[in-house]
PDB file of N, CA and C in Angstrom:
ATOM      1  N   UNK F   1      26.968  -7.435 -21.102  1.00 37.00           N
ATOM      2  CA  UNK F   1      27.476  -8.906 -20.742  1.00 37.00           C
ATOM      3  C   UNK F   1      28.252  -9.202 -19.137  1.00 37.00           C
ATOM      4  N   UNK F   2      27.876  -9.624 -18.520  1.00 45.00           N
ATOM      5  CA  UNK F   2      28.204  -9.923 -17.236  1.00 45.00           C
ATOM      6  C   UNK F   2      29.570 -10.033 -17.312  1.00 45.00           C
ATOM      7  N   UNK F   3      30.232 -11.048 -17.972  1.00 45.00           N
ATOM      8  CA  UNK F   3      31.494 -11.522 -17.847  1.00 45.00           C
ATOM      9  C   UNK F   3      32.616 -10.309 -18.163  1.00 45.00           C
ATOM     10  N   UNK F   4      32.144  -9.172 -18.886  1.00 43.00           N
ATOM     11  CA  UNK F   4      33.320  -8.323 -19.322  1.00 43.00           C
ATOM     12  C   UNK F   4      33.053  -7.410 -18.202  1.00 43.00           C
ATOM     13  N   UNK F   5      32.467  -7.398 -17.008  1.00 48.00           N
ATOM     14  CA  UNK F   5      32.543  -6.714 -15.851  1.00 48.00           C
ATOM     15  C   UNK F   5      32.974  -7.426 -14.788  1.00 48.00           C
ATOM     16  N   UNK F   6      33.671  -8.523 -14.891  1.00 48.00           N
ATOM     17  CA  UNK F   6      34.556  -9.227 -13.760  1.00 48.00           C
ATOM     18  C   UNK F   6      35.827  -9.043 -14.147  1.00 48.00           C
ATOM     19  N   UNK F   7      36.512  -9.170 -12.934  1.00 50.00           N
ATOM     20  CA  UNK F   7      38.049  -8.854 -12.984  1.00 50.00           C
ATOM     21  C   UNK F   7      38.465 -10.074 -13.152  1.00 50.00           C
ATOM     22  N   UNK F   8      39.985  -9.901 -14.029  1.00 49.00           N
ATOM     23  CA  UNK F   8      40.601 -11.425 -14.374  1.00 49.00           C
ATOM     24  C   UNK F   8      41.104 -11.839 -13.000  1.00 49.00           C
ATOM     25  N   UNK F   9      40.707 -13.193 -12.939  1.00 56.00           N
ATOM     26  CA  UNK F   9      41.389 -14.039 -11.868  1.00 56.00           C
ATOM     27  C   UNK F   9      40.639 -13.654 -10.499  1.00 56.00           C
ATOM     28  N   UNK F  10      39.596 -13.029 -10.616  1.00 67.00           N
ATOM     29  CA  UNK F  10      38.790 -13.001  -9.372  1.00 67.00           C
ATOM     30  C   UNK F  10      38.257 -14.037  -8.702  1.00 67.00           C
ATOM     31  N   UNK F  11      38.183 -15.090  -9.614  1.00 76.00           N
ATOM     32  CA  UNK F  11      37.518 -16.429  -8.809  1.00 76.00           C
ATOM     33  C   UNK F  11      38.770 -17.112  -7.934  1.00 76.00           C
ATOM     34  N   UNK F  12      39.650 -16.809  -8.627  1.00 70.00           N
ATOM     35  CA  UNK F  12      40.761 -17.570  -7.750  1.00 70.00           C
ATOM     36  C   UNK F  12      41.821 -16.713  -6.735  1.00 70.00           C
ATOM     37  N   UNK F  13      41.366 -15.386  -6.556  1.00 76.00           N
ATOM     38  CA  UNK F  13      41.941 -14.632  -5.612  1.00 76.00           C
ATOM     39  C   UNK F  13      41.726 -15.169  -4.211  1.00 76.00           C
ATOM     40  N   UNK F  14      42.640 -14.848  -3.444  1.00 87.00           N
ATOM     41  CA  UNK F  14      42.948 -15.182  -1.918  1.00 87.00           C
ATOM     42  C   UNK F  14      42.464 -13.812  -1.266  1.00 87.00           C
ATOM     43  N   UNK F  15      41.358 -13.913  -0.407  1.00 92.00           N
ATOM     44  CA  UNK F  15      40.715 -13.054   0.252  1.00 92.00           C
ATOM     45  C   UNK F  15      41.355 -12.856   1.696  1.00 92.00           C
ATOM     46  N   UNK F  16      41.782 -11.561   2.243  1.00 91.00           N
ATOM     47  CA  UNK F  16      42.305 -11.568   3.634  1.00 91.00           C
ATOM     48  C   UNK F  16      41.232 -11.709   4.583  1.00 91.00           C
ATOM     49  N   UNK F  17      41.319 -11.969   5.828  1.00 93.00           N
ATOM     50  CA  UNK F  17      40.388 -12.523   6.682  1.00 93.00           C
ATOM     51  C   UNK F  17      39.681 -11.328   7.535  1.00 93.00           C
ATOM     52  N   UNK F  18      40.393 -10.315   7.302  1.00 95.00           N
ATOM     53  CA  UNK F  18      40.004  -9.178   8.078  1.00 95.00           C
ATOM     54  C   UNK F  18      38.360  -8.934   7.885  1.00 95.00           C
ATOM     55  N   UNK F  19      37.665  -8.507   9.042  1.00 97.00           N
ATOM     56  CA  UNK F  19      36.364  -8.321   9.302  1.00 97.00           C
ATOM     57  C   UNK F  19      36.046  -6.684   8.992  1.00 97.00           C
ATOM     58  N   UNK F  20      35.681  -6.634   7.535  1.00 98.00           N
ATOM     59  CA  UNK F  20      35.382  -5.159   7.312  1.00 98.00           C
ATOM     60  C   UNK F  20      33.870  -5.178   6.419  1.00 98.00           C
ATOM     61  N   UNK F  21      33.001  -5.773   6.896  1.00 98.00           N
ATOM     62  CA  UNK F  21      31.645  -6.162   6.269  1.00 98.00           C
ATOM     63  C   UNK F  21      31.100  -5.110   5.243  1.00 98.00           C
ATOM     64  N   UNK F  22      30.720  -5.548   4.131  1.00 98.00           N
ATOM     65  CA  UNK F  22      29.896  -4.970   3.108  1.00 98.00           C
ATOM     66  C   UNK F  22      28.585  -5.577   2.781  1.00 98.00           C
ATOM     67  N   UNK F  23      27.629  -4.613   2.574  1.00 98.00           N
ATOM     68  CA  UNK F  23      26.243  -5.396   2.255  1.00 98.00           C
ATOM     69  C   UNK F  23      26.182  -5.474   0.700  1.00 98.00           C
ATOM     70  N   UNK F  24      25.895  -6.698   0.300  1.00 98.00           N
ATOM     71  CA  UNK F  24      25.832  -6.917  -1.320  1.00 98.00           C
ATOM     72  C   UNK F  24      24.386  -6.548  -1.672  1.00 98.00           C
ATOM     73  N   UNK F  25      24.168  -6.410  -3.136  1.00 97.00           N
ATOM     74  CA  UNK F  25      23.016  -6.021  -3.578  1.00 97.00           C
ATOM     75  C   UNK F  25      22.004  -7.136  -3.598  1.00 97.00           C
ATOM     76  N   UNK F  26      22.353  -8.311  -3.169  1.00 96.00           N
ATOM     77  CA  UNK F  26      21.655  -9.526  -3.068  1.00 96.00           C
ATOM     78  C   UNK F  26      21.129  -9.760  -1.515  1.00 96.00           C
ATOM     79  N   UNK F  27      21.380  -8.810  -0.722  1.00 95.00           N
ATOM     80  CA  UNK F  27      20.840  -8.848   0.645  1.00 95.00           C
ATOM     81  C   UNK F  27      21.834  -9.327   1.718  1.00 95.00           C
ATOM     82  N   UNK F  28      22.942 -10.191   1.089  1.00 97.00           N
ATOM     83  CA  UNK F  28      24.023 -10.980   1.952  1.00 97.00           C
ATOM     84  C   UNK F  28      25.058  -9.887   2.522  1.00 97.00           C
ATOM     85  N   UNK F  29      25.517  -9.984   3.607  1.00 98.00           N
ATOM     86  CA  UNK F  29      26.618  -9.344   4.314  1.00 98.00           C
ATOM     87  C   UNK F  29      27.953 -10.176   3.969  1.00 98.00           C
ATOM     88  N   UNK F  30      28.886  -9.594   3.588  1.00 98.00           N
ATOM     89  CA  UNK F  30      30.165 -10.248   3.244  1.00 98.00           C
ATOM     90  C   UNK F  30      31.328  -9.608   4.268  1.00 98.00           C
ATOM     91  N   UNK F  31      32.226 -10.663   4.350  1.00 97.00           N
ATOM     92  CA  UNK F  31      33.275 -10.352   5.435  1.00 97.00           C
ATOM     93  C   UNK F  31      34.094  -9.199   4.844  1.00 97.00           C
ATOM     94  N   UNK F  32      34.388  -8.814   3.497  1.00 97.00           N
ATOM     95  CA  UNK F  32      34.992  -7.547   3.159  1.00 97.00           C
ATOM     96  C   UNK F  32      34.707  -7.672   1.755  1.00 97.00           C
ATOM     97  N   UNK F  33      35.294  -6.725   1.160  1.00 96.00           N
ATOM     98  CA  UNK F  33      34.954  -6.428  -0.301  1.00 96.00           C
ATOM     99  C   UNK F  33      35.361  -7.501  -1.234  1.00 96.00           C
ATOM    100  N   UNK F  34      36.654  -8.127  -0.845  1.00 94.00           N
ATOM    101  CA  UNK F  34      36.901  -9.108  -1.423  1.00 94.00           C
ATOM    102  C   UNK F  34      36.413 -10.415  -1.641  1.00 94.00           C
ATOM    103  N   UNK F  35      35.463 -10.746  -0.436  1.00 96.00           N
ATOM    104  CA  UNK F  35      34.606 -11.737  -0.453  1.00 96.00           C
ATOM    105  C   UNK F  35      33.561 -11.473  -1.369  1.00 96.00           C
ATOM    106  N   UNK F  36      32.922 -10.261  -1.548  1.00 96.00           N
ATOM    107  CA  UNK F  36      31.946  -9.861  -2.170  1.00 96.00           C
ATOM    108  C   UNK F  36      32.164 -10.061  -3.812  1.00 96.00           C
ATOM    109  N   UNK F  37      33.103  -9.569  -4.102  1.00 94.00           N
ATOM    110  CA  UNK F  37      33.687  -9.757  -5.391  1.00 94.00           C
ATOM    111  C   UNK F  37      33.903 -11.161  -6.064  1.00 94.00           C
ATOM    112  N   UNK F  38      34.315 -11.800  -5.095  1.00 94.00           N
ATOM    113  CA  UNK F  38      34.629 -13.345  -5.070  1.00 94.00           C
ATOM    114  C   UNK F  38      33.398 -14.119  -5.514  1.00 94.00           C
ATOM    115  N   UNK F  39      32.154 -13.542  -4.546  1.00 95.00           N
ATOM    116  CA  UNK F  39      30.866 -14.447  -4.674  1.00 95.00           C
ATOM    117  C   UNK F  39      30.278 -14.226  -5.961  1.00 95.00           C
ATOM    118  N   UNK F  40      30.513 -12.825  -6.276  1.00 94.00           N
ATOM    119  CA  UNK F  40      30.010 -12.364  -7.728  1.00 94.00           C
ATOM    120  C   UNK F  40      30.651 -13.136  -8.687  1.00 94.00           C
ATOM    121  N   UNK F  41      31.963 -13.356  -8.860  1.00 93.00           N
ATOM    122  CA  UNK F  41      32.570 -14.030  -9.731  1.00 93.00           C
ATOM    123  C   UNK F  41      32.028 -15.449  -9.804  1.00 93.00           C
ATOM    124  N   UNK F  42      31.919 -16.021  -8.640  1.00 92.00           N
ATOM    125  CA  UNK F  42      31.677 -17.728  -8.493  1.00 92.00           C
ATOM    126  C   UNK F  42      30.334 -17.964  -8.893  1.00 92.00           C
ATOM    127  N   UNK F  43      29.380 -16.799  -8.640  1.00 93.00           N
ATOM    128  CA  UNK F  43      27.920 -17.110  -9.122  1.00 93.00           C
ATOM    129  C   UNK F  43      27.589 -16.512 -10.245  1.00 93.00           C
ATOM    130  N   UNK F  44      28.633 -16.108 -11.139  1.00 92.00           N
ATOM    131  CA  UNK F  44      28.389 -15.518 -12.371  1.00 92.00           C
ATOM    132  C   UNK F  44      27.194 -14.403 -12.430  1.00 92.00           C
ATOM    133  N   UNK F  45      27.256 -13.475 -11.567  1.00 94.00           N
ATOM    134  CA  UNK F  45      26.151 -12.399 -11.629  1.00 94.00           C
ATOM    135  C   UNK F  45      26.897 -11.245 -10.760  1.00 94.00           C
ATOM    136  N   UNK F  46      26.157 -10.210 -11.176  1.00 96.00           N
ATOM    137  CA  UNK F  46      26.720  -9.016 -10.708  1.00 96.00           C
ATOM    138  C   UNK F  46      26.015  -8.762  -9.383  1.00 96.00           C
ATOM    139  N   UNK F  47      26.756  -8.848  -8.119  1.00 97.00           N
ATOM    140  CA  UNK F  47      26.531  -8.489  -6.939  1.00 97.00           C
ATOM    141  C   UNK F  47      27.412  -7.117  -6.455  1.00 97.00           C
ATOM    142  N   UNK F  48      26.593  -6.000  -6.563  1.00 97.00           N
ATOM    143  CA  UNK F  48      27.461  -4.875  -6.090  1.00 97.00           C
ATOM    144  C   UNK F  48      27.195  -4.191  -4.570  1.00 97.00           C
ATOM    145  N   UNK F  49      28.180  -3.408  -4.220  1.00 97.00           N
ATOM    146  CA  UNK F  49      28.169  -3.185  -2.589  1.00 97.00           C
ATOM    147  C   UNK F  49      27.277  -1.990  -2.761  1.00 97.00           C
ATOM    148  N   UNK F  50      26.037  -2.464  -1.706  1.00 97.00           N
ATOM    149  CA  UNK F  50      25.163  -1.650  -1.369  1.00 97.00           C
ATOM    150  C   UNK F  50      25.648  -0.350  -0.319  1.00 97.00           C
ATOM    151  N   UNK F  51      26.469  -0.915   0.481  1.00 96.00           N
ATOM    152  CA  UNK F  51      26.782  -0.247   1.723  1.00 96.00           C
ATOM    153  C   UNK F  51      27.669  -0.682   2.540  1.00 96.00           C
ATOM    154  N   UNK F  52      28.627   0.078   3.116  1.00 97.00           N
ATOM    155  CA  UNK F  52      29.637  -0.442   4.039  1.00 97.00           C
ATOM    156  C   UNK F  52      29.035  -0.737   5.267  1.00 97.00           C
ATOM    157  N   UNK F  53      29.281  -1.905   5.929  1.00 97.00           N
ATOM    158  CA  UNK F  53      28.792  -2.445   7.049  1.00 97.00           C
ATOM    159  C   UNK F  53      28.018  -3.553   6.868  1.00 97.00           C
ATOM    160  N   UNK F  54      27.353  -4.484   7.675  1.00 97.00           N
ATOM    161  CA  UNK F  54      26.474  -5.440   7.512  1.00 97.00           C
ATOM    162  C   UNK F  54      25.157  -4.678   7.038  1.00 97.00           C
ATOM    163  N   UNK F  55      24.480  -5.794   6.051  1.00 96.00           N
ATOM    164  CA  UNK F  55      23.232  -5.490   5.645  1.00 96.00           C
ATOM    165  C   UNK F  55      22.308  -5.470   6.881  1.00 96.00           C
ATOM    166  N   UNK F  56      21.145  -4.424   6.901  1.00 89.00           N
ATOM    167  CA  UNK F  56      20.281  -4.380   7.829  1.00 89.00           C
ATOM    168  C   UNK F  56      19.445  -5.405   7.723  1.00 89.00           C
ATOM    169  N   UNK F  57      19.062  -5.889   8.982  1.00 76.00           N
ATOM    170  CA  UNK F  57      17.931  -6.795   9.030  1.00 76.00           C
ATOM    171  C   UNK F  57      16.519  -6.441   9.222  1.00 76.00           C
ATOM    172  N   UNK F  58      15.537  -6.980   8.419  1.00 65.00           N
ATOM    173  CA  UNK F  58      14.323  -6.691   8.376  1.00 65.00           C
ATOM    174  C   UNK F  58      13.895  -5.702   7.356  1.00 65.00           C
ATOM    175  N   UNK F  59      14.799  -5.131   6.678  1.00 59.00           N
ATOM    176  CA  UNK F  59      14.703  -3.984   5.753  1.00 59.00           C
ATOM    177  C   UNK F  59      15.075  -4.660   4.258  1.00 59.00           C
ATOM    178  N   UNK F  60      14.280  -4.202   3.276  1.00 63.00           N
ATOM    179  CA  UNK F  60      14.750  -4.549   2.028  1.00 63.00           C
ATOM    180  C   UNK F  60      16.079  -3.832   1.392  1.00 63.00           C
ATOM    181  N   UNK F  61      16.617  -4.591   0.677  1.00 57.00           N
ATOM    182  CA  UNK F  61      17.863  -3.823  -0.057  1.00 57.00           C
ATOM    183  C   UNK F  61      17.450  -3.272  -1.413  1.00 57.00           C
ATOM    184  N   UNK F  62      17.874  -2.302  -1.658  1.00 61.00           N
ATOM    185  CA  UNK F  62      17.203  -1.675  -2.769  1.00 61.00           C
ATOM    186  C   UNK F  62      17.855  -2.551  -4.184  1.00 61.00           C
ATOM    187  N   UNK F  63      16.778  -2.951  -4.927  1.00 61.00           N
ATOM    188  CA  UNK F  63      17.056  -3.832  -6.104  1.00 61.00           C
ATOM    189  C   UNK F  63      17.033  -5.273  -5.838  1.00 61.00           C
ATOM    190  N   UNK F  64      16.918  -5.735  -4.611  1.00 60.00           N
ATOM    191  CA  UNK F  64      16.823  -7.246  -4.229  1.00 60.00           C
ATOM    192  C   UNK F  64      15.510  -7.494  -3.885  1.00 60.00           C
ATOM    193  N   UNK F  65      15.239  -8.999  -4.112  1.00 57.00           N
ATOM    194  CA  UNK F  65      13.731  -9.274  -3.777  1.00 57.00           C
ATOM    195  C   UNK F  65      13.669  -9.908  -2.305  1.00 57.00           C
ATOM    196  N   UNK F  66      14.946  -9.863  -1.823  1.00 56.00           N
ATOM    197  CA  UNK F  66      15.056 -10.291  -0.204  1.00 56.00           C
ATOM    198  C   UNK F  66      14.736  -9.125   0.688  1.00 56.00           C
ATOM    199  N   UNK F  67      14.035  -9.504   1.684  1.00 53.00           N
ATOM    200  CA  UNK F  67      13.654  -8.388   2.882  1.00 53.00           C
ATOM    201  C   UNK F  67      13.953  -9.058   4.005  1.00 53.00           C
TER     202      UNK F  67
END
């Protein structure tokens, strides 16, 4: 069950604005790890970190239907 994987209070956490990009399993680049976790919580689905840095453009992200 997805809800058991969420951190308590993750949707209401305040993220710092430092740009340390991470690539999510949905193919989106997040400003930092906190924003990725927050998006996962708000969308109520697991978005894991695929890699540090922005997602590559024009390439498929493993496990994603977006290329």
